[in-house]
Coordinates of C-alpha atoms and ligand atoms in Angstrom, one line a residue:
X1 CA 7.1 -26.2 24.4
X2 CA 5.8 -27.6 21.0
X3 CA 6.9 -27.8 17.7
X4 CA 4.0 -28.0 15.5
X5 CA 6.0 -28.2 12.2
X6 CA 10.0 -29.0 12.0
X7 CA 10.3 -25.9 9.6
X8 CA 8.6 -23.8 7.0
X9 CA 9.9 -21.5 4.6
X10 CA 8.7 -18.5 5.9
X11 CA 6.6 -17.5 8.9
X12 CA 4.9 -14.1 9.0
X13 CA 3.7 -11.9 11.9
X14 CA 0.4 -10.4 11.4
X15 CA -2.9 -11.4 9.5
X16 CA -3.5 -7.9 8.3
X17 CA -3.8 -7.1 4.6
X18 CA 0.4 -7.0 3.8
X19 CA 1.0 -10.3 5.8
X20 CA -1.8 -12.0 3.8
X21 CA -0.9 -10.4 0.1
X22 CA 2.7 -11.3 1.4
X23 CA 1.9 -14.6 2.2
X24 CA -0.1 -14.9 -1.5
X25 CA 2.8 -14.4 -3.1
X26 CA 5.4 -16.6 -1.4
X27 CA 2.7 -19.7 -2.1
X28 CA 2.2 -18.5 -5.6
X29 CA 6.0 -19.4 -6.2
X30 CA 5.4 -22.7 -3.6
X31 CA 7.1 -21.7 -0.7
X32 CA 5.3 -23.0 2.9
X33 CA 4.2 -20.2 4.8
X34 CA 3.1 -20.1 8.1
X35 CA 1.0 -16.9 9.3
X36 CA 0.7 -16.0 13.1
X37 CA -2.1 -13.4 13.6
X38 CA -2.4 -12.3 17.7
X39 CA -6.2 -11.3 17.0
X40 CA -8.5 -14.0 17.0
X41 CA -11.2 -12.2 15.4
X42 CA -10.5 -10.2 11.9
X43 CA -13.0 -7.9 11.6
X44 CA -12.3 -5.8 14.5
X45 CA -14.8 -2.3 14.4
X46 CA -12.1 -0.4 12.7
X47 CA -11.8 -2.7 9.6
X48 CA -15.9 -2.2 9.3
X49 CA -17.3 0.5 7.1
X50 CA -17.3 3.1 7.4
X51 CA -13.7 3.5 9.4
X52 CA -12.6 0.4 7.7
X53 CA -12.9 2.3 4.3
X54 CA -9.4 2.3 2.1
X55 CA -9.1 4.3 -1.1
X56 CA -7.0 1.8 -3.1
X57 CA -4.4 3.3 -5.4
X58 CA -2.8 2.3 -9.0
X59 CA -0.1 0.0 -8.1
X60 CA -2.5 -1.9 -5.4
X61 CA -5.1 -2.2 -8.1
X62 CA -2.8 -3.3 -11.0
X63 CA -1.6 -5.6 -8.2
X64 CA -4.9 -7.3 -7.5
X65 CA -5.9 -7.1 -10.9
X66 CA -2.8 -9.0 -11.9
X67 CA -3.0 -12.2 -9.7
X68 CA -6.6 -12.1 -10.0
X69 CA -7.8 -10.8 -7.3
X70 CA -9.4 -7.4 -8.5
X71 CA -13.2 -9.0 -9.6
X72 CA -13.9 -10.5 -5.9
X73 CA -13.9 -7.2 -4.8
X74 CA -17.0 -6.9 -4.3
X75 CA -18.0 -3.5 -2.9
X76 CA -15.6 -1.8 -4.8
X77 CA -16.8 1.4 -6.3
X78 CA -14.8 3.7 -8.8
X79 CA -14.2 7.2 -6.9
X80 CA -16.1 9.2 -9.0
X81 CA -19.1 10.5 -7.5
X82 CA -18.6 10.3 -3.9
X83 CA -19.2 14.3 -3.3
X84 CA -20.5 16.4 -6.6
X85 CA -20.7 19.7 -6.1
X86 CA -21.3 22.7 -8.3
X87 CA -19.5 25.1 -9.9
X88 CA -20.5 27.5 -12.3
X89 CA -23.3 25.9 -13.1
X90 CA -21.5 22.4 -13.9
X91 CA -21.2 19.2 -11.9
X92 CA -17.5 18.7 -10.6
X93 CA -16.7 15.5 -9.6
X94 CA -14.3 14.8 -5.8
X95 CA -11.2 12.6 -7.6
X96 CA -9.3 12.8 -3.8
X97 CA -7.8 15.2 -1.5
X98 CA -4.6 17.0 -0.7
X99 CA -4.8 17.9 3.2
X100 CA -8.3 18.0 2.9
X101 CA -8.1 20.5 -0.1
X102 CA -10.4 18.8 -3.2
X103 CA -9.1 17.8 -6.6
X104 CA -11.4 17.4 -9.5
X105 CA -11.8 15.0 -12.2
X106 CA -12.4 17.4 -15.0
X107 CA -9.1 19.5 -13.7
X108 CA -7.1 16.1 -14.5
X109 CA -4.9 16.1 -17.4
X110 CA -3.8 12.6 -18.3
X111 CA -2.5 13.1 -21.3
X112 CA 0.6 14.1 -19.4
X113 CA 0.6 10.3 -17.9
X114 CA 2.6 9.3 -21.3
X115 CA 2.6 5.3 -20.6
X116 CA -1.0 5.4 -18.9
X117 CA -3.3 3.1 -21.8
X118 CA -6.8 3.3 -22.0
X119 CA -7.0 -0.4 -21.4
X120 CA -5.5 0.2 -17.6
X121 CA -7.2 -0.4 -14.6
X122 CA -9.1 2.4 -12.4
X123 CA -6.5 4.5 -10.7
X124 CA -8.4 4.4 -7.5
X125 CA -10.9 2.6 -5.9
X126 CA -12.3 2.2 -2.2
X127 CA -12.6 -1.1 -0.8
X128 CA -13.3 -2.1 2.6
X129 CA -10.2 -3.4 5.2
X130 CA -12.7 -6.2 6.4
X131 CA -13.4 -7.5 2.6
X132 CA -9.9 -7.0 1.4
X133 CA -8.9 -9.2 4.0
X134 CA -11.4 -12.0 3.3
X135 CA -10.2 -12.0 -0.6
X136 CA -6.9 -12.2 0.6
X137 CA -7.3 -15.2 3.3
X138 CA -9.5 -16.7 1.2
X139 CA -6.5 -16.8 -1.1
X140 CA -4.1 -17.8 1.2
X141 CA -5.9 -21.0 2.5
X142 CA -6.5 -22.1 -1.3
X143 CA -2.7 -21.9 -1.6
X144 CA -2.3 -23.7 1.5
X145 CA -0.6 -21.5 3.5
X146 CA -1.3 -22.2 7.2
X147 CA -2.7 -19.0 9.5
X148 CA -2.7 -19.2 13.6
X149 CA -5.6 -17.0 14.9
X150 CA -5.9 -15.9 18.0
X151 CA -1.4 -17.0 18.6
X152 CA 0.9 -13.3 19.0
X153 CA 4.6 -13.8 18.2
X154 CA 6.1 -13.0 21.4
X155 CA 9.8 -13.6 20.8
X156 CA 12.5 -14.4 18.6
X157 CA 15.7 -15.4 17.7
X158 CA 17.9 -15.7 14.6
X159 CA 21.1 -17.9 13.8
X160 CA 23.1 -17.8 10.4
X161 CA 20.6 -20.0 9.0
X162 CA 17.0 -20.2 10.4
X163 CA 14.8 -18.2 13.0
X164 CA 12.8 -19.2 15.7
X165 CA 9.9 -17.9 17.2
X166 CA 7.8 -17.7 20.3
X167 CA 3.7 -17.6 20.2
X168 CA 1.9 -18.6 22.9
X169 CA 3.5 -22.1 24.5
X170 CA 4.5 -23.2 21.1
X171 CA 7.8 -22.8 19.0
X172 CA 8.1 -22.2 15.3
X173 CA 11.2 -22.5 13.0
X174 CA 11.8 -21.1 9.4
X175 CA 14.5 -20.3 7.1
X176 CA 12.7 -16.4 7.1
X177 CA 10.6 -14.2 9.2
X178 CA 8.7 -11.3 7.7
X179 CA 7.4 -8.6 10.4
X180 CA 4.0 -7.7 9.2
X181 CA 2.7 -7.1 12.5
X182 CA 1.8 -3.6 11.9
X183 CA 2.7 -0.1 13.6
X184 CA 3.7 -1.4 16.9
X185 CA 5.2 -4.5 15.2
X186 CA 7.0 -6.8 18.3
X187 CA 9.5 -7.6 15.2
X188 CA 10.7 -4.8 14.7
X189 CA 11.3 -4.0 18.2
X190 CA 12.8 -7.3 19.1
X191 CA 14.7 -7.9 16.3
X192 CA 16.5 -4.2 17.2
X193 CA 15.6 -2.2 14.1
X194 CA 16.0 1.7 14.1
X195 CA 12.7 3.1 13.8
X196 CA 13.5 7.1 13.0
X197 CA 11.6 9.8 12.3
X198 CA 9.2 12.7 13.3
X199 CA 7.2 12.9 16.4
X200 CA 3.3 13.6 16.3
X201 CA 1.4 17.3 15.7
X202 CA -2.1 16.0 16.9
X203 CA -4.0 12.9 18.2
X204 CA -6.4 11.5 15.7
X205 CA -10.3 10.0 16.3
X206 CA -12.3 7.9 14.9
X207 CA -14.9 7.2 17.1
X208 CA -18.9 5.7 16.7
X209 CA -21.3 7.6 18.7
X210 CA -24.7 8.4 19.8
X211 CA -25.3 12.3 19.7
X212 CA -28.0 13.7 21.6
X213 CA -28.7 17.3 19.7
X214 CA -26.9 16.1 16.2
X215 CA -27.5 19.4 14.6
X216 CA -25.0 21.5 16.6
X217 CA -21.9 19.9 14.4
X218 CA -22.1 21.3 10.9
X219 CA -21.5 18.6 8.4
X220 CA -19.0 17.8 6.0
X221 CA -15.3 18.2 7.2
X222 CA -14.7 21.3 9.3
X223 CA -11.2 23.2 10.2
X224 CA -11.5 25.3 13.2
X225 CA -9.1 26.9 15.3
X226 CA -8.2 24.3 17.3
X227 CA -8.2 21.1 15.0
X228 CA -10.7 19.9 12.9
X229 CA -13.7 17.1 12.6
X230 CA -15.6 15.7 10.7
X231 CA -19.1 13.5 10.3
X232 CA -18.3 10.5 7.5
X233 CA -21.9 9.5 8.1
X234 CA -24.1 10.4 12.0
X235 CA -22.6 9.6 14.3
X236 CA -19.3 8.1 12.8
X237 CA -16.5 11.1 14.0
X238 CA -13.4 12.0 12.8
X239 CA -11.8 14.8 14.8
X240 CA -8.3 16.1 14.8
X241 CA -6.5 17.6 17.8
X242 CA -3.7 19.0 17.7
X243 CA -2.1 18.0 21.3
X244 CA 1.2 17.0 20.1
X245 CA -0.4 13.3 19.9
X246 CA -0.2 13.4 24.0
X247 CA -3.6 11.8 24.0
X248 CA -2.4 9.5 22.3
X249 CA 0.7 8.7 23.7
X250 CA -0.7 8.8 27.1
X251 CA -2.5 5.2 26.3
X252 CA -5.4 6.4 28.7
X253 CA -9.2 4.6 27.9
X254 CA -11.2 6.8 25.4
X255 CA -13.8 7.4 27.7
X256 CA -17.1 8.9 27.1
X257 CA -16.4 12.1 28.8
X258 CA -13.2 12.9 26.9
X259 CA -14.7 12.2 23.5
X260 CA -17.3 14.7 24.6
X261 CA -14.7 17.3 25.8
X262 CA -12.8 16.8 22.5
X263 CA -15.2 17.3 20.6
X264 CA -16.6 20.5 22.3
X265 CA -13.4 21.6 22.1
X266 CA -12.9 21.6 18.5
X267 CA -16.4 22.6 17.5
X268 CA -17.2 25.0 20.2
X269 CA -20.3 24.3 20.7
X270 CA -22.0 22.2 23.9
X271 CA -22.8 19.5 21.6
X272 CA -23.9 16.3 24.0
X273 CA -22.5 13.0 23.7
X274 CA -25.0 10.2 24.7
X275 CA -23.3 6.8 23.8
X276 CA -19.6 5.6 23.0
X277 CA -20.0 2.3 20.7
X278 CA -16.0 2.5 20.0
X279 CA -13.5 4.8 19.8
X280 CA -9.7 4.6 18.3
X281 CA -6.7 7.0 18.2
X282 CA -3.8 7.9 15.7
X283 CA -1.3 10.5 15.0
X284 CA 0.7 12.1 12.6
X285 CA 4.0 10.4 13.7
X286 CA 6.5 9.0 10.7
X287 CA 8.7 7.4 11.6
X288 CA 10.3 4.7 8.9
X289 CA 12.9 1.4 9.6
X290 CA 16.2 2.4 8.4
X291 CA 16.7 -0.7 7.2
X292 CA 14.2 -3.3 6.0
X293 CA 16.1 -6.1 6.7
X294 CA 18.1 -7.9 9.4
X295 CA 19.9 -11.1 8.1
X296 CA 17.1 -13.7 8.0
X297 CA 14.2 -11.1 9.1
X298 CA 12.3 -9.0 6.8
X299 CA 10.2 -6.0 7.6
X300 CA 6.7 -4.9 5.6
X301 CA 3.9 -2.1 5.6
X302 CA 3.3 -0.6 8.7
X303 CA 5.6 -2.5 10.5
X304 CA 8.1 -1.0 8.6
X305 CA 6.8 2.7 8.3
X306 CA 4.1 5.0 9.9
X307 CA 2.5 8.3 9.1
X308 CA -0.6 9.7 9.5
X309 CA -3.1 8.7 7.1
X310 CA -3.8 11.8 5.9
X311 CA -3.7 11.1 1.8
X312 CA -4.6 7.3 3.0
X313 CA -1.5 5.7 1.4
X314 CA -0.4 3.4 4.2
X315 CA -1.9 0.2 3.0
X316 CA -1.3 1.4 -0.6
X317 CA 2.3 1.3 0.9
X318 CA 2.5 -2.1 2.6
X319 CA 0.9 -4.0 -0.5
X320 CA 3.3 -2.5 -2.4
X321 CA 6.0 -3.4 -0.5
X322 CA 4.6 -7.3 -0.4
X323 CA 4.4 -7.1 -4.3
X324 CA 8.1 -6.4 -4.0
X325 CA 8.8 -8.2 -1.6
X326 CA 7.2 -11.5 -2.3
X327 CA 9.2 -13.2 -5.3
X328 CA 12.5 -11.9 -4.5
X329 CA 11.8 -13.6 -1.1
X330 CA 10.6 -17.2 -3.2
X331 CA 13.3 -16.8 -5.2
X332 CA 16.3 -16.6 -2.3
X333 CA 14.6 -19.8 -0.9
X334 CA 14.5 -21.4 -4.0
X335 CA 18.1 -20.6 -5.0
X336 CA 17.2 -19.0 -7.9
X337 CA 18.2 -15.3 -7.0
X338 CA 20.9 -13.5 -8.5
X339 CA 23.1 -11.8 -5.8
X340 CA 22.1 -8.8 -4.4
X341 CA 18.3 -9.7 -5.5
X342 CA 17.2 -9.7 -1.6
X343 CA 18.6 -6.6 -0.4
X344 CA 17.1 -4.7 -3.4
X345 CA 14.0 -4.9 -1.4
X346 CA 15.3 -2.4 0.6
X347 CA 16.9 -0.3 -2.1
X348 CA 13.4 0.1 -4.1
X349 CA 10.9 -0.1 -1.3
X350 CA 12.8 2.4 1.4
X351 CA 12.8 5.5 -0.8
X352 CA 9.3 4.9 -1.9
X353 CA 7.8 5.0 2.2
X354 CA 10.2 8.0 2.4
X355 CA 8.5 10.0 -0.2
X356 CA 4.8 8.4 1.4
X357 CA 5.8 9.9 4.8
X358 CA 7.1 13.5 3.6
X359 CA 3.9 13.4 1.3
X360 CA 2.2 12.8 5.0
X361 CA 4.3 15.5 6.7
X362 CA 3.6 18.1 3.7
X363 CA -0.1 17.4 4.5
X364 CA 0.4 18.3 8.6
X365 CA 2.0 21.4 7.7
X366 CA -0.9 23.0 6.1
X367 CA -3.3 21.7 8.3
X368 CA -2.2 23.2 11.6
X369 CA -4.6 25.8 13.2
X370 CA -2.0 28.4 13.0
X371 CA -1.7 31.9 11.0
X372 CA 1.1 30.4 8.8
X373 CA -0.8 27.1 8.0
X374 CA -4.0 28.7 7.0
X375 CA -2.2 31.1 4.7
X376 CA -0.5 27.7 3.4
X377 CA -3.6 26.1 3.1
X378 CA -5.3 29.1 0.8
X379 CA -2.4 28.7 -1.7
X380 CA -2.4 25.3 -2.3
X381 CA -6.2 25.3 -2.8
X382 CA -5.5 27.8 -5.5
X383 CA -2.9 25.4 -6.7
X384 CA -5.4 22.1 -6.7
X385 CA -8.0 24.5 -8.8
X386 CA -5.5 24.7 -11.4
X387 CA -5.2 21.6 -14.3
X388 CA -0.8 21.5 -13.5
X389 CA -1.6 21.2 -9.6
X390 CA -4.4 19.0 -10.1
X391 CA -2.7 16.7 -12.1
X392 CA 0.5 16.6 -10.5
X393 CA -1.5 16.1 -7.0
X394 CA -3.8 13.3 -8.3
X395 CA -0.8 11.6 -10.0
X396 CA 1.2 11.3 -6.5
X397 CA -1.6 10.5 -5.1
X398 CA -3.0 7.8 -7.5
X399 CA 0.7 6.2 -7.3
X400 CA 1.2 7.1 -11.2
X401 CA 4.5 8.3 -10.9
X402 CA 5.9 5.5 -8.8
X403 CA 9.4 4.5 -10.3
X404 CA 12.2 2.6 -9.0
X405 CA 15.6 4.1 -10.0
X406 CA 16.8 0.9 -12.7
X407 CA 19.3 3.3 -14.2
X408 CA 17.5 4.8 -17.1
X409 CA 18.5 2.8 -19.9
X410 CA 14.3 3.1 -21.9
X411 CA 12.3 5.9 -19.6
X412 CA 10.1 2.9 -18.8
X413 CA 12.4 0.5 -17.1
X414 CA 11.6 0.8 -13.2
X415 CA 7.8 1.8 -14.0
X416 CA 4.6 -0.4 -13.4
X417 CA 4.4 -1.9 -17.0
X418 CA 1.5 -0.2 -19.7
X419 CA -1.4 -2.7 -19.7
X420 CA -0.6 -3.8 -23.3
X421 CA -3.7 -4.2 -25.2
X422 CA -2.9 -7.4 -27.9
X423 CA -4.9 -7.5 -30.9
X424 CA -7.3 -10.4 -30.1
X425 CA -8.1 -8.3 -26.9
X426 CA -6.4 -10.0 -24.3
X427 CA -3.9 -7.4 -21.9
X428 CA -0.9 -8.2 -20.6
X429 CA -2.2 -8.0 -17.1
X430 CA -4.7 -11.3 -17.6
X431 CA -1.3 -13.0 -17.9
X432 CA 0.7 -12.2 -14.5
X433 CA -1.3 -14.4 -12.7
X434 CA 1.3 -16.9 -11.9
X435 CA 3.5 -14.3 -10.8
X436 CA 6.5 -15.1 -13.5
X437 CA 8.7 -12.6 -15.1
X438 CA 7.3 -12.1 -18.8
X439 CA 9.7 -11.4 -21.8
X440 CA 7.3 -9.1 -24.0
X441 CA 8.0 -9.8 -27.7
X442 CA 5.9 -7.0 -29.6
X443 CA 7.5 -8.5 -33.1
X444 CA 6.8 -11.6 -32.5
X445 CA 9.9 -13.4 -33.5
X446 CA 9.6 -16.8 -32.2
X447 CA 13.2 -17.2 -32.1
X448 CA 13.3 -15.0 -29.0
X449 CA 11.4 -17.7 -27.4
X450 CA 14.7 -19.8 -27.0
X451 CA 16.2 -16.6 -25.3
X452 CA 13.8 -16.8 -22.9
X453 CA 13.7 -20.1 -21.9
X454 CA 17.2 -20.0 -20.9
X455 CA 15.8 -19.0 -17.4
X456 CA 13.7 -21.6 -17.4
X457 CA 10.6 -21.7 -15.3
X458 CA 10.9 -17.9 -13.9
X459 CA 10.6 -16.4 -17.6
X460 CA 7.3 -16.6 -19.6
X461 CA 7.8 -15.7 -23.1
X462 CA 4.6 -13.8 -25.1
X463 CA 4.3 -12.4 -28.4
X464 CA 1.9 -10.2 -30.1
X465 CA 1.5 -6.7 -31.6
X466 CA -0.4 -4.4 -29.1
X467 CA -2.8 -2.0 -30.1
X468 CA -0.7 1.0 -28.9
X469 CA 2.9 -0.2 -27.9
X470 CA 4.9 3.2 -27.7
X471 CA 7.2 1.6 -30.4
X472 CA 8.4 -0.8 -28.0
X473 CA 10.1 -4.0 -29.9
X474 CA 10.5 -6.0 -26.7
X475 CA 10.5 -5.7 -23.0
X476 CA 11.5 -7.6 -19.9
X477 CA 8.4 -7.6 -16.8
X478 CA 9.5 -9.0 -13.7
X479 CA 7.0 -11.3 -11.8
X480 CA 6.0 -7.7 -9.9
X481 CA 5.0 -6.0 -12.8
X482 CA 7.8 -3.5 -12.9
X483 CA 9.7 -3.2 -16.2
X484 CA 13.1 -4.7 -16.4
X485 CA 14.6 -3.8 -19.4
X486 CA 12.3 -1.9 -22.6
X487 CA 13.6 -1.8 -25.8
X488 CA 12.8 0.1 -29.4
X489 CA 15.4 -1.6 -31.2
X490 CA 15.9 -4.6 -32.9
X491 CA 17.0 -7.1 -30.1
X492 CA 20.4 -6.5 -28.8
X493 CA 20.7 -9.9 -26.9
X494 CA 23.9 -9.0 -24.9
X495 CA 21.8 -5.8 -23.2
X496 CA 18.8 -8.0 -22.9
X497 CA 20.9 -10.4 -21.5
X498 CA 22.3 -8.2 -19.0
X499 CA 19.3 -6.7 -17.6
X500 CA 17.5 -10.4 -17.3
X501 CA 20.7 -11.8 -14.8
X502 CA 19.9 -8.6 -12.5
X503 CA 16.9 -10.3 -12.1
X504 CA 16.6 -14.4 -12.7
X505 CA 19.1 -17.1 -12.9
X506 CA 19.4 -19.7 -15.2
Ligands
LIG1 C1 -8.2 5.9 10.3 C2 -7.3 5.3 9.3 C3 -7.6 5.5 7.9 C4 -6.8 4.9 6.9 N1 -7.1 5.0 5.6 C5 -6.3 4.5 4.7 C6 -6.6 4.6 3.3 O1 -7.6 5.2 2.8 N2 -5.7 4.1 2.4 C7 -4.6 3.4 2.8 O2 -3.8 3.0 1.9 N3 -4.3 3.3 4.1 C8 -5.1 3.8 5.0 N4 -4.8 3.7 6.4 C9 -3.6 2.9 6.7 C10 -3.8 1.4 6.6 O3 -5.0 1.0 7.3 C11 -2.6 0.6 7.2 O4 -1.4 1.2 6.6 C12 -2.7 -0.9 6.8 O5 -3.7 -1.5 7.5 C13 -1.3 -1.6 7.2 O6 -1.5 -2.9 6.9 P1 -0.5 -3.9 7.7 O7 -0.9 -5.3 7.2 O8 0.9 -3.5 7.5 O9 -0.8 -3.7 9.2 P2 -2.1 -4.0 10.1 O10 -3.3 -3.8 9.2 O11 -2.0 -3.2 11.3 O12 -2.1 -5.5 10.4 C14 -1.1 -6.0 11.3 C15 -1.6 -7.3 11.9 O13 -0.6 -7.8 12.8 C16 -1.3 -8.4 13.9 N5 -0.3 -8.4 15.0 C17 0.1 -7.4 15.8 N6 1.1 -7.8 16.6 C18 1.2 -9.1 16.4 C19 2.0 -10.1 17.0 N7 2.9 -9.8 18.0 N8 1.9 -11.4 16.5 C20 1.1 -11.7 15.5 N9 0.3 -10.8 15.0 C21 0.3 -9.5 15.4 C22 -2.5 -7.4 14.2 O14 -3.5 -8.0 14.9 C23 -2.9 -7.1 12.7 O15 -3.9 -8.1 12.3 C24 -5.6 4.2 7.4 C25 -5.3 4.0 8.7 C26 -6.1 4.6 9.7 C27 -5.8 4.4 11.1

């Protein structure tokens, strides 16, 4: 057996894009981190356009946007025009979907987004697994954190103080593990974590085929009695049926023939299948971790929740969990984290995937080819055509509302903070690429500065009027963007004070 490094920091399971954006984070604050990633090859079919397609939300863009990571994007384009259609003799613009139901643009109201600022990044874009995960190894290696390819984590085991692991022949130690190993994570499973939830409705499809009379499948997506498909582009399939997920569960080869079968099944038609290039399943199953950490091993994104991704918010999910994640982590290592700092990874980031997974459930429920469903279905598209429904379905969607319960001291603590616009032009977000908690001083009394160097290296102190600041005086950003502590008033350094030992230490 072979040690290839006495002991890092942290070793995470899984090269996927939570694992890397994890591992981002821990170097940012100079931690050595050591990925193992069981696939030797990244860009497996499914990460490729167009199934490899991800519709990134507002916290995962303010997040890339934040450590600079947002401008290598480079196929990113703004959801705006993916699928006009008309109505009433005006173009309506697709912003995203509810169950498949449309929402509109122009039925958005985001004046009802109080703390949203013109100067705020896109609220959704749609980026591409494979690219996503270049940026972010790309990252990683200029950081130097070390990534085995090709090396699956096959065992572990944790004392009070370190974990070791088993990949291959070799043997790795570190103080912390991190599961990242996605939806059939081996941590999770060795490590013992309950994984509870709901069982499947259907098995998903995403297949790439060759069709020999194309025009029997009606375009667009398509709800039938029996489940549903749909042509992304020819010959790329989606298809739902709703089996219970026993397809699925089965684990039998996606053969030729049963794509054919399924298909016919849902569309009713003889529609002939003359090629298989690659085919993939998924269901509907949630299921969630009920705790997201074990002693010395930590569990993130899909590892650590799954749902159907109906509403695509599991990778929205996992990178948020990773932003959280990440500095509490650096900061436990670096014995700089006021108690209780670790486990509030749990208490923010557990409630969060339960909302995602209900959100996922909600979705099944309409979608069903039943009598009730159906009826369902028609009310909540009369519901998206409205400008209250809209709104409120785009702004779960988008990951506006997002909030961690901080106790409710300003209505902002516990929200992603309002890209500040200063008055040479430079935004708040330009600065959070060091990943340090910011003490916002909107008056600009230098004296504060002191205040904030008290926590030495962890708290960056910037001044500045904003061009719209909600009549904010000061506020407290912690290195994940989340607001701390908000204030109107003149400084009331014991409160300040307060809220800044929740979260640094001097
Ligand atoms: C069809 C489809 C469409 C989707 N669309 C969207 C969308 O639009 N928006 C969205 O937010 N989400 C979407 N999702 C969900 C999203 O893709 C996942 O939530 C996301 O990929 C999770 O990232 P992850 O890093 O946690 O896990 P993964 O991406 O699964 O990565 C896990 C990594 O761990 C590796 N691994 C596994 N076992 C081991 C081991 N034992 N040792 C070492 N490495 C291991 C794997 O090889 C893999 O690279 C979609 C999912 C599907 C199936």
């Amino acid at each position: 057996m072979n040690h290839t490094k006495s002991s890092y920091d942290v070793i995470i399971s899984g090269a996927g894009p939570v694992g890397l954006f994890l591992a981002c984070e821990l170097a940012l604050a100079k931690c050595s981190v050591l990925i193992l990633e069981k696939a030797e090859d990244p860009h497996l079919p499914l990460k490729q356009l167009p199934f490899g397609i991800r519709g990134l939300s507002s916290p995962t863009i303010e997040a890339l946007y934040r450590r600079g990571l947002l401008n290598e994007l480079e196929i990113h384009k703004i959801i705006k025009n993916p699928h006009a259609n008309t109505v009433q003799g005006g173009p309506r613009r697709q912003a995203g979907h509810f169950a498949g139901i449309p929402f509109h643009d122009g039925d958005i109201d985001t004046s009802q987004w109080k703390y949203r600022l013109p100067s705020s990044t896109e609220t959704i874009l749609i980026s591409e697994m494979a690219e996503l995960e270049t940026i972010l190894s790309r990252r990683t290696e200029a950081l130097g954190v070390e990534i085995k390819r090709g090396l699956a984590l096959t065992s572990l085991e944790q004392t009070a103080d370190e974990v070791t692991v088993q990949a291959g022949d070799q043997s790795f130690r570190a103080q912390w593990l991190v599961g990242c190993d996605g939806a059939r994570s081996i941590v999770r499973k060795t490590a013992g974590f309950e994984f509870a939830g709901t069982d499947p409705e259907f098995t998903g499809y995403s297949a790439k085929v060759d069709i020999a009379d194309p025009e029997k499948l009606k375009p667009g997506r398509n709800p039938t009695p029996t489940g549903m498909y749909l042509q992304s582009q020819p010959g790329f399939l989606i298809m739902q049926d709703f089996d219970g997920g026993e397809f699925h569960n089965s684990e039998k080869p996606i053969t030729l023939e049963h794509v054919q079968k399924t298909i016919r099944y849902i569309s009713n038609t003889d529609v002939t299948i003359k090629a298989l290039h690659f085919a993939s399943t998924w269901t509907d199953r949630a299921r969630q971790a009920t705790e997201y950490r074990k002693e010395r091993i930590l569990l993130a994104g899909d590892a650590a929740h799954i749902h159907s991704p109906l509403g695509g918010q599991g990778l929205n999910l996992g990178l948020g969990d990773a932003m959280n994640l990440g500095w509490k982590l650096a900061a436990t290592i670096q014995k700089k984290a006021p108690k209780g700092l670790l486990d509030s990874y749990h208490i923010e980031r557990y409630p969060i995937g339960a909302q995602v997974l209900d959100w996922s459930r909600a979705q099944v429920a309409i979608m069903k080819p039943t009598p009730q469903s159906r009826a369902l279905h028609a009310i909540f598209h009369d519901l998206l055509e409205t400008r209250d429904g809209a709104t409120y379905i785009a702004g779960r969607v988008w990951g506006i509302h997002t909030q961690y319960d901080l106790g409710n001291a300003h209505p902002l603590v516990g929200h992603s903070v309002p890209n500040f616009e200063f008055e040479d032009g430079t935004k708040i977000g330009e600065q959070m690429k060091d990943g340090k908690g910011i003490f916002l001083d909107f008056n600009t009394n230098t004296s504060l500065k002191a205040l904030a160097s008290e926590y030495e290296d962890q708290i960056k102190y910037v001044s500045g009027r904003a061009k719209e600041q909600f009549n904010l005086s000061a506020a407290l950003i912690r290195p994940d963007g989340i607001v701390a502590w908000a204030s109107n008033e003149e400084l009331n350094e014991p409160a300040f004070r307060q809220a800044a030992n929740l979260w640094f230490s001097k």
